[in-house]
Amino acid sequence: MNVTQSLTITKPDDWHLHLRDGAMLAGVLPHSSRHFHRAIIMPNLVPPVVTTADARAYRERILAAKPRADFFNPLMVLYLTENTDPADVVAGYEDGHVTAVKLYPAGATTNSASGVTHVEKVYPVLEAMAKAGMVLCVHGEVTDPAIDIFDREAVFIETVLEPIRRRIPELRIVLEHVTTRQGVDYVRAAEDNLAATITTHHLVINRNAILAGGIRPHYYCLPVAKREEHRLALRRAAASGDRRFFLGTDSAPHSDPTKETACGCAGIFTAPNTMSCLAHVFEEDGALDKLEAFASLNGPAFYRLPVNAERITLVKRSEPVVFPGKIETGAGTVTVFDPMFPLYWDVQ
Ligand code: DOR
Ligand code: ZN
């Protein structure tokens, strides 16, 4: 295959990743460790990763499952509950075992039953985190069944995020997987202690992918993809180079039988082709020169971590690059994200 163009950038990190555990972990991890140097590891296991001891044990399992030849640094996140001990969180952070804490509103998404119902109950943890300089990652959707699913992010910003930020202005927060124009505008208007991750798939699909011409469970995730105007707002934010927006793939594997069913799980598995999809969309937007900021520079700047020394080269082939439609894991077959356009960019 001929190469028509190439782009060398600092090796990227994934600031929002689901790796699961056991046989699923072993099956999906190589697809992330191949391209990413570090990743923020989501703690929504069953049972969730709630203490520093849980995070240390989970990190060991990840490293044991990693292909030997790959370097990969899993950055561990604690799952915030109403019983989380502020002293454990801060000690875990200060010892380097914990990088961030994740707030899931109870019931918002996959394995979030132990999440937070009354945010006031976790203020002591959030105050301790602010003092220590820790990052809070938030799943920004309300769970009130009376709120339309397409409005849940905007309502969360107004009714949960804004009150937290008023109460604890120094707290450093990442609005995870932002999906709306309102979310983008809110982050843009805030001080630099608020940032947002953007997923690969939300840059590629709008809600038609899930619903038009048949129901397609492999495009269903949370927060659910919105209207086209919102996708375009995300594209502009990602391609702007603004330091407050960076990549969190939210690659979230589920086995096919748990997606292709009457009540399918939320989650899109993008790890294998994420970098190819991103190069495609940044090129389409005339912003290939901003891909490095989005995937490799803005995240470490927000997390106050060094930028990776390694580099990767993306090459544009003259023929489409073929990715497997599915991968086999010991925990079942997992469908790989199909962007619905041919991919020419490949990581060398
Ligand atoms: O689509 C999603 N999948 N959104 C989430 O917030 C959780 C994730 C998962 O764990 O499968
Ligand atoms: Zn997620």
Short mmCIF file of C-alpha atoms and ligand atoms in Angstrom, two decimals:
data_model
loop_
_atom_site.label_atom_id
_atom_site.label_comp_id
_atom_site.label_asym_id
_atom_site.label_seq_id
_atom_site.Cartn_x
_atom_site.Cartn_y
_atom_site.Cartn_z
CA MET A 1 0.00 0.00 0.00
CA ASN A 2 1.29 3.42 -0.90
CA VAL A 3 1.55 6.21 1.62
CA THR A 4 0.28 9.57 0.45
CA GLN A 5 0.84 11.63 3.59
CA SER A 6 2.19 11.18 7.09
CA LEU A 7 1.88 12.91 10.44
CA THR A 8 4.15 12.39 13.44
CA ILE A 9 2.79 13.44 16.83
CA THR A 10 3.49 12.93 20.51
CA LYS A 11 2.13 9.53 21.54
CA PRO A 12 -1.49 10.02 22.65
CA ASP A 13 -3.18 9.23 25.94
CA ASP A 14 -6.79 8.18 26.45
CA TRP A 15 -8.36 10.25 29.23
CA HIS A 16 -11.46 8.05 29.55
CA LEU A 17 -11.31 4.30 28.97
CA HIS A 18 -13.27 1.21 30.06
CA LEU A 19 -11.12 -1.91 30.23
CA ARG A 20 -13.41 -4.16 32.34
CA ASP A 21 -11.80 -7.13 34.08
CA GLY A 22 -10.88 -10.80 33.63
CA ALA A 23 -11.20 -12.28 30.14
CA MET A 24 -12.71 -9.10 28.66
CA LEU A 25 -9.78 -7.04 30.00
CA ALA A 26 -7.28 -9.42 28.41
CA GLY A 27 -9.13 -9.28 25.09
CA VAL A 28 -9.53 -5.50 24.79
CA LEU A 29 -6.42 -4.08 26.48
CA PRO A 30 -3.98 -4.72 23.57
CA HIS A 31 -6.15 -2.51 21.36
CA SER A 32 -5.51 0.44 23.68
CA SER A 33 -1.95 -0.31 24.80
CA ARG A 34 -0.86 -0.44 21.15
CA HIS A 35 -1.60 3.25 20.53
CA PHE A 36 -1.92 4.94 23.90
CA HIS A 37 0.79 5.60 26.46
CA ARG A 38 -1.52 6.21 29.41
CA ALA A 39 -5.22 5.99 30.06
CA ILE A 40 -7.64 7.10 32.74
CA ILE A 41 -9.27 3.82 33.72
CA MET A 42 -12.96 3.95 34.52
CA PRO A 43 -13.87 2.28 37.82
CA ASN A 44 -17.39 1.01 37.00
CA LEU A 45 -16.62 -2.67 37.54
CA VAL A 46 -18.95 -5.00 39.43
CA PRO A 47 -18.30 -4.35 42.29
CA PRO A 48 -16.90 -0.87 41.59
CA VAL A 49 -13.36 0.32 42.35
CA VAL A 50 -14.10 2.38 45.46
CA THR A 51 -10.97 2.37 47.61
CA THR A 52 -7.29 2.95 46.98
CA ALA A 53 -6.72 -0.72 47.78
CA ASP A 54 -9.26 -1.69 45.08
CA ALA A 55 -7.51 0.60 42.58
CA ARG A 56 -4.08 -0.84 43.35
CA ALA A 57 -5.33 -4.38 42.89
CA TYR A 58 -7.13 -3.50 39.64
CA ARG A 59 -4.01 -1.77 38.31
CA GLU A 60 -1.99 -4.94 38.97
CA ARG A 61 -4.55 -6.99 37.03
CA ILE A 62 -4.32 -4.56 34.11
CA LEU A 63 -0.53 -4.68 34.04
CA ALA A 64 -0.61 -8.50 34.23
CA ALA A 65 -2.94 -8.59 31.20
CA LYS A 66 -0.87 -6.15 29.12
CA PRO A 67 1.13 -7.41 26.14
CA ARG A 68 4.75 -7.48 27.31
CA ALA A 69 6.07 -5.45 24.41
CA ASP A 70 3.74 -2.51 25.07
CA PHE A 71 4.37 0.26 27.52
CA PHE A 72 1.08 1.27 29.13
CA ASN A 73 0.46 3.27 32.26
CA PRO A 74 -3.05 2.84 33.66
CA LEU A 75 -4.05 5.92 35.69
CA MET A 76 -6.49 4.78 38.30
CA VAL A 77 -9.78 6.38 39.22
CA LEU A 78 -11.93 5.83 42.29
CA TYR A 79 -15.68 5.46 41.99
CA LEU A 80 -17.31 8.06 44.23
CA THR A 81 -20.01 6.79 46.57
CA GLU A 82 -21.81 8.44 49.44
CA ASN A 83 -19.56 6.38 51.74
CA THR A 84 -16.23 7.33 50.15
CA ASP A 85 -13.63 8.22 52.78
CA PRO A 86 -11.91 11.55 51.99
CA ALA A 87 -8.74 10.43 53.81
CA ASP A 88 -8.42 7.29 51.64
CA VAL A 89 -8.88 9.31 48.44
CA VAL A 90 -6.28 11.92 49.33
CA ALA A 91 -3.79 9.34 50.63
CA GLY A 92 -4.20 7.34 47.40
CA TYR A 93 -3.56 10.47 45.36
CA GLU A 94 -0.56 11.58 47.38
CA ASP A 95 1.00 8.11 47.14
CA GLY A 96 0.52 8.11 43.36
CA HIS A 97 -1.93 5.21 43.27
CA VAL A 98 -4.97 7.26 42.35
CA THR A 99 -5.20 9.96 39.67
CA ALA A 100 -8.84 11.06 39.85
CA VAL A 101 -12.28 10.34 41.25
CA LYS A 102 -15.38 9.68 39.15
CA LEU A 103 -18.84 10.96 39.96
CA TYR A 104 -21.62 8.85 38.50
CA PRO A 105 -25.13 10.02 39.33
CA ALA A 106 -26.75 6.81 40.69
CA GLY A 107 -28.38 4.93 37.84
CA ALA A 108 -26.98 7.13 35.04
CA THR A 109 -25.27 4.36 33.11
CA THR A 110 -23.65 0.90 33.10
CA ASN A 111 -22.89 -0.29 36.66
CA SER A 112 -23.69 3.03 38.30
CA ALA A 113 -26.06 1.75 40.99
CA SER A 114 -23.58 2.66 43.76
CA GLY A 115 -23.23 6.22 42.47
CA VAL A 116 -24.28 9.44 44.08
CA THR A 117 -27.93 10.31 44.79
CA HIS A 118 -27.47 13.36 47.05
CA VAL A 119 -24.47 15.37 45.95
CA GLU A 120 -24.36 17.23 49.30
CA LYS A 121 -23.31 13.95 50.89
CA VAL A 122 -20.06 13.89 48.94
CA TYR A 123 -19.07 17.52 49.54
CA PRO A 124 -16.54 16.55 52.23
CA VAL A 125 -14.74 14.32 49.69
CA LEU A 126 -14.90 17.01 47.00
CA GLU A 127 -13.56 19.63 49.41
CA ALA A 128 -10.65 17.37 50.38
CA MET A 129 -9.93 16.72 46.69
CA ALA A 130 -9.94 20.44 45.91
CA LYS A 131 -7.47 21.05 48.68
CA ALA A 132 -5.18 18.30 47.38
CA GLY A 133 -5.47 19.50 43.74
CA MET A 134 -7.19 16.31 42.54
CA VAL A 135 -9.37 16.03 39.46
CA LEU A 136 -13.05 15.08 39.62
CA CYS A 137 -14.35 13.35 36.48
CA VAL A 138 -18.11 13.63 36.10
CA HIS A 139 -20.66 11.68 34.12
CA GLY A 140 -22.75 14.72 33.25
CA GLU A 141 -26.30 13.43 32.99
CA VAL A 142 -29.20 13.69 35.42
CA THR A 143 -31.15 10.51 36.02
CA ASP A 144 -34.60 11.98 36.71
CA PRO A 145 -36.96 9.88 34.55
CA ALA A 146 -39.04 13.02 33.93
CA ILE A 147 -36.14 14.61 32.01
CA ASP A 148 -35.91 13.71 28.35
CA ILE A 149 -32.79 11.66 27.65
CA PHE A 150 -31.62 14.19 25.05
CA ASP A 151 -31.76 16.99 27.65
CA ARG A 152 -30.07 15.21 30.52
CA GLU A 153 -26.62 16.70 29.95
CA ALA A 154 -27.86 20.30 29.74
CA VAL A 155 -29.99 19.83 32.86
CA PHE A 156 -27.05 18.26 34.72
CA ILE A 157 -24.89 21.28 33.97
CA GLU A 158 -27.51 23.64 35.39
CA THR A 159 -28.66 21.65 38.38
CA VAL A 160 -25.60 19.67 39.50
CA LEU A 161 -22.37 20.89 37.93
CA GLU A 162 -22.92 24.61 38.38
CA PRO A 163 -23.87 24.23 42.08
CA ILE A 164 -20.76 22.06 42.71
CA ARG A 165 -18.55 24.63 41.02
CA ARG A 166 -20.13 27.51 42.97
CA ARG A 167 -19.72 25.69 46.23
CA ILE A 168 -16.12 24.53 45.58
CA PRO A 169 -14.68 26.90 42.95
CA GLU A 170 -11.14 25.54 43.26
CA LEU A 171 -12.15 21.95 42.42
CA ARG A 172 -10.67 20.81 39.11
CA ILE A 173 -13.37 19.07 37.06
CA VAL A 174 -13.55 17.18 33.78
CA LEU A 175 -16.99 17.05 32.19
CA GLU A 176 -16.59 13.62 30.65
CA HIS A 177 -17.77 12.76 27.13
CA VAL A 178 -19.42 16.11 26.47
CA THR A 179 -22.11 15.66 23.80
CA THR A 180 -23.92 18.98 23.42
CA ARG A 181 -23.40 22.52 22.22
CA GLN A 182 -24.53 23.66 25.67
CA GLY A 183 -21.80 21.57 27.27
CA VAL A 184 -19.13 22.95 24.95
CA ASP A 185 -20.29 26.53 25.55
CA TYR A 186 -20.36 26.00 29.30
CA VAL A 187 -16.77 24.73 29.36
CA ARG A 188 -15.59 27.51 27.06
CA ALA A 189 -17.12 30.16 29.32
CA ALA A 190 -15.61 28.71 32.51
CA GLU A 191 -12.22 29.23 34.11
CA ASP A 192 -9.40 26.88 33.23
CA ASN A 193 -10.12 24.49 36.11
CA LEU A 194 -12.97 23.04 34.05
CA ALA A 195 -12.23 20.85 31.03
CA ALA A 196 -14.10 18.29 28.93
CA THR A 197 -13.24 15.06 27.22
CA ILE A 198 -14.73 14.29 23.82
CA THR A 199 -15.12 10.75 22.51
CA THR A 200 -14.18 9.54 19.07
CA HIS A 201 -17.68 8.32 18.29
CA HIS A 202 -19.42 11.57 19.25
CA LEU A 203 -17.25 13.33 16.65
CA VAL A 204 -18.44 10.84 14.03
CA ILE A 205 -22.11 9.98 14.61
CA ASN A 206 -25.29 11.84 15.41
CA ARG A 207 -28.50 10.22 16.67
CA ASN A 208 -29.56 9.15 13.19
CA ALA A 209 -26.89 6.46 13.32
CA ILE A 210 -28.77 4.79 16.15
CA LEU A 211 -32.32 5.24 14.95
CA ALA A 212 -32.73 6.02 11.24
CA GLY A 213 -33.63 3.10 8.98
CA GLY A 214 -33.52 0.53 11.79
CA ILE A 215 -32.29 0.40 15.37
CA ARG A 216 -28.54 -0.10 15.59
CA PRO A 217 -27.46 -1.10 19.08
CA HIS A 218 -23.73 -0.79 18.35
CA TYR A 219 -24.17 3.00 18.09
CA TYR A 220 -25.96 3.22 21.43
CA CYS A 221 -23.94 4.73 24.24
CA LEU A 222 -24.41 7.16 27.11
CA PRO A 223 -24.64 10.04 26.90
CA VAL A 224 -26.58 9.16 23.78
CA ALA A 225 -25.45 10.84 20.53
CA LYS A 226 -27.44 14.01 19.89
CA ARG A 227 -28.56 16.06 16.86
CA GLU A 228 -26.14 17.03 14.09
CA GLU A 229 -25.75 20.60 15.40
CA HIS A 230 -24.28 19.17 18.60
CA ARG A 231 -21.88 16.88 16.77
CA LEU A 232 -20.66 19.90 14.80
CA ALA A 233 -20.13 21.86 18.03
CA LEU A 234 -17.99 18.99 19.34
CA ARG A 235 -16.01 18.93 16.11
CA ARG A 236 -15.31 22.65 16.38
CA ALA A 237 -14.24 22.31 20.03
CA ALA A 238 -11.91 19.37 19.31
CA ALA A 239 -10.35 21.03 16.26
CA SER A 240 -9.97 24.42 17.96
CA GLY A 241 -6.85 23.47 19.88
CA ASP A 242 -8.49 24.96 23.03
CA ARG A 243 -6.62 23.38 25.94
CA ARG A 244 -9.82 22.58 27.80
CA PHE A 245 -10.89 19.91 25.28
CA PHE A 246 -9.09 16.60 24.97
CA LEU A 247 -9.56 12.98 23.94
CA GLY A 248 -11.33 10.49 26.18
CA THR A 249 -12.43 7.70 23.88
CA ASP A 250 -14.93 6.16 26.31
CA SER A 251 -14.19 2.95 24.43
CA ALA A 252 -16.63 0.68 26.29
CA PRO A 253 -16.72 -2.97 25.22
CA HIS A 254 -19.78 -5.14 25.74
CA SER A 255 -20.23 -8.61 24.28
CA ASP A 256 -22.56 -8.75 21.27
CA PRO A 257 -25.36 -10.69 23.04
CA THR A 258 -25.59 -7.96 25.70
CA LYS A 259 -25.91 -5.25 23.01
CA GLU A 260 -28.13 -7.08 20.52
CA THR A 261 -31.07 -7.69 22.81
CA ALA A 262 -34.38 -6.16 23.93
CA CYS A 263 -32.61 -3.95 26.49
CA GLY A 264 -29.07 -3.55 25.24
CA CYS A 265 -26.09 -2.13 27.14
CA ALA A 266 -24.72 1.34 26.43
CA GLY A 267 -21.18 1.49 25.10
CA ILE A 268 -19.20 1.71 21.86
CA PHE A 269 -15.89 -0.10 21.39
CA THR A 270 -13.59 2.26 19.51
CA ALA A 271 -10.16 1.28 20.80
CA PRO A 272 -8.91 -0.49 17.61
CA ASN A 273 -9.63 2.31 15.13
CA THR A 274 -9.82 5.45 17.27
CA MET A 275 -6.64 7.09 15.96
CA SER A 276 -7.66 6.36 12.37
CA CYS A 277 -11.10 7.86 12.91
CA LEU A 278 -9.64 10.93 14.59
CA ALA A 279 -7.12 11.58 11.84
CA HIS A 280 -9.98 11.28 9.34
CA VAL A 281 -12.22 13.81 11.09
CA PHE A 282 -9.42 16.28 11.82
CA GLU A 283 -8.33 16.10 8.20
CA GLU A 284 -11.91 16.61 7.05
CA ASP A 285 -12.05 19.75 9.21
CA GLY A 286 -8.72 21.03 7.89
CA ALA A 287 -7.29 20.66 11.39
CA LEU A 288 -4.71 17.87 11.24
CA ASP A 289 -2.31 20.31 12.89
CA LYS A 290 -4.60 20.32 15.98
CA LEU A 291 -4.79 16.54 16.40
CA GLU A 292 -1.70 16.45 18.61
CA ALA A 293 -3.11 19.09 20.99
CA PHE A 294 -6.37 17.17 21.29
CA ALA A 295 -4.96 13.65 21.64
CA SER A 296 -1.55 14.19 23.24
CA LEU A 297 -1.00 17.63 24.80
CA ASN A 298 -4.14 19.11 26.35
CA GLY A 299 -4.91 16.12 28.58
CA PRO A 300 -1.55 16.01 30.37
CA ALA A 301 -1.62 19.79 30.76
CA PHE A 302 -4.95 19.60 32.58
CA TYR A 303 -3.92 16.61 34.71
CA ARG A 304 -0.55 18.31 35.41
CA LEU A 305 1.38 15.33 34.09
CA PRO A 306 4.34 15.34 31.73
CA VAL A 307 3.75 15.10 28.02
CA ASN A 308 4.87 11.73 26.61
CA ALA A 309 8.37 11.62 25.15
CA GLU A 310 7.46 8.91 22.61
CA ARG A 311 6.01 9.77 19.21
CA ILE A 312 3.78 7.93 16.77
CA THR A 313 3.45 8.32 13.04
CA LEU A 314 0.11 8.22 11.29
CA VAL A 315 0.27 7.45 7.62
CA LYS A 316 -2.42 7.99 5.03
CA ARG A 317 -2.68 4.99 2.74
CA SER A 318 -3.90 5.09 -0.82
CA GLU A 319 -6.24 2.16 -0.08
CA PRO A 320 -8.62 1.86 2.87
CA VAL A 321 -7.16 0.27 6.01
CA VAL A 322 -9.13 -2.80 7.01
CA PHE A 323 -10.05 -3.15 10.68
CA PRO A 324 -11.77 -6.25 12.02
CA GLY A 325 -15.53 -5.77 12.35
CA LYS A 326 -15.43 -7.80 15.55
CA ILE A 327 -12.84 -9.05 17.99
CA GLU A 328 -13.00 -12.27 19.97
CA THR A 329 -12.39 -12.12 23.71
CA GLY A 330 -12.61 -14.83 26.34
CA ALA A 331 -15.77 -13.03 27.46
CA GLY A 332 -17.44 -13.07 24.05
CA THR A 333 -17.38 -11.33 20.69
CA VAL A 334 -17.18 -7.53 20.72
CA THR A 335 -18.20 -5.39 17.74
CA VAL A 336 -15.73 -2.69 16.70
CA PHE A 337 -17.07 0.81 15.97
CA ASP A 338 -17.93 1.25 12.29
CA PRO A 339 -17.58 4.94 11.38
CA MET A 340 -19.52 4.28 8.13
CA PHE A 341 -16.76 5.74 5.97
CA PRO A 342 -13.53 4.16 4.74
CA LEU A 343 -10.48 4.82 6.91
CA TYR A 344 -7.22 5.66 5.17
CA TRP A 345 -5.16 6.75 8.17
CA ASP A 346 -3.17 4.09 9.95
CA VAL A 347 -0.82 4.14 12.91
CA GLN A 348 2.56 2.98 11.68
O1 DOR B 1 -21.89 4.24 26.81
C1 DOR B 1 -21.40 4.13 27.92
N1 DOR B 1 -20.82 2.99 28.32
N2 DOR B 1 -21.47 5.16 28.74
C2 DOR B 1 -21.08 5.07 30.02
O2 DOR B 1 -21.18 6.05 30.72
C3 DOR B 1 -20.61 3.79 30.58
C4 DOR B 1 -20.07 2.93 29.53
C5 DOR B 1 -19.89 1.50 29.98
O3 DOR B 1 -19.35 1.26 31.05
O4 DOR B 1 -20.28 0.61 29.22
ZN ZN B 2 -17.38 5.96 30.14
#
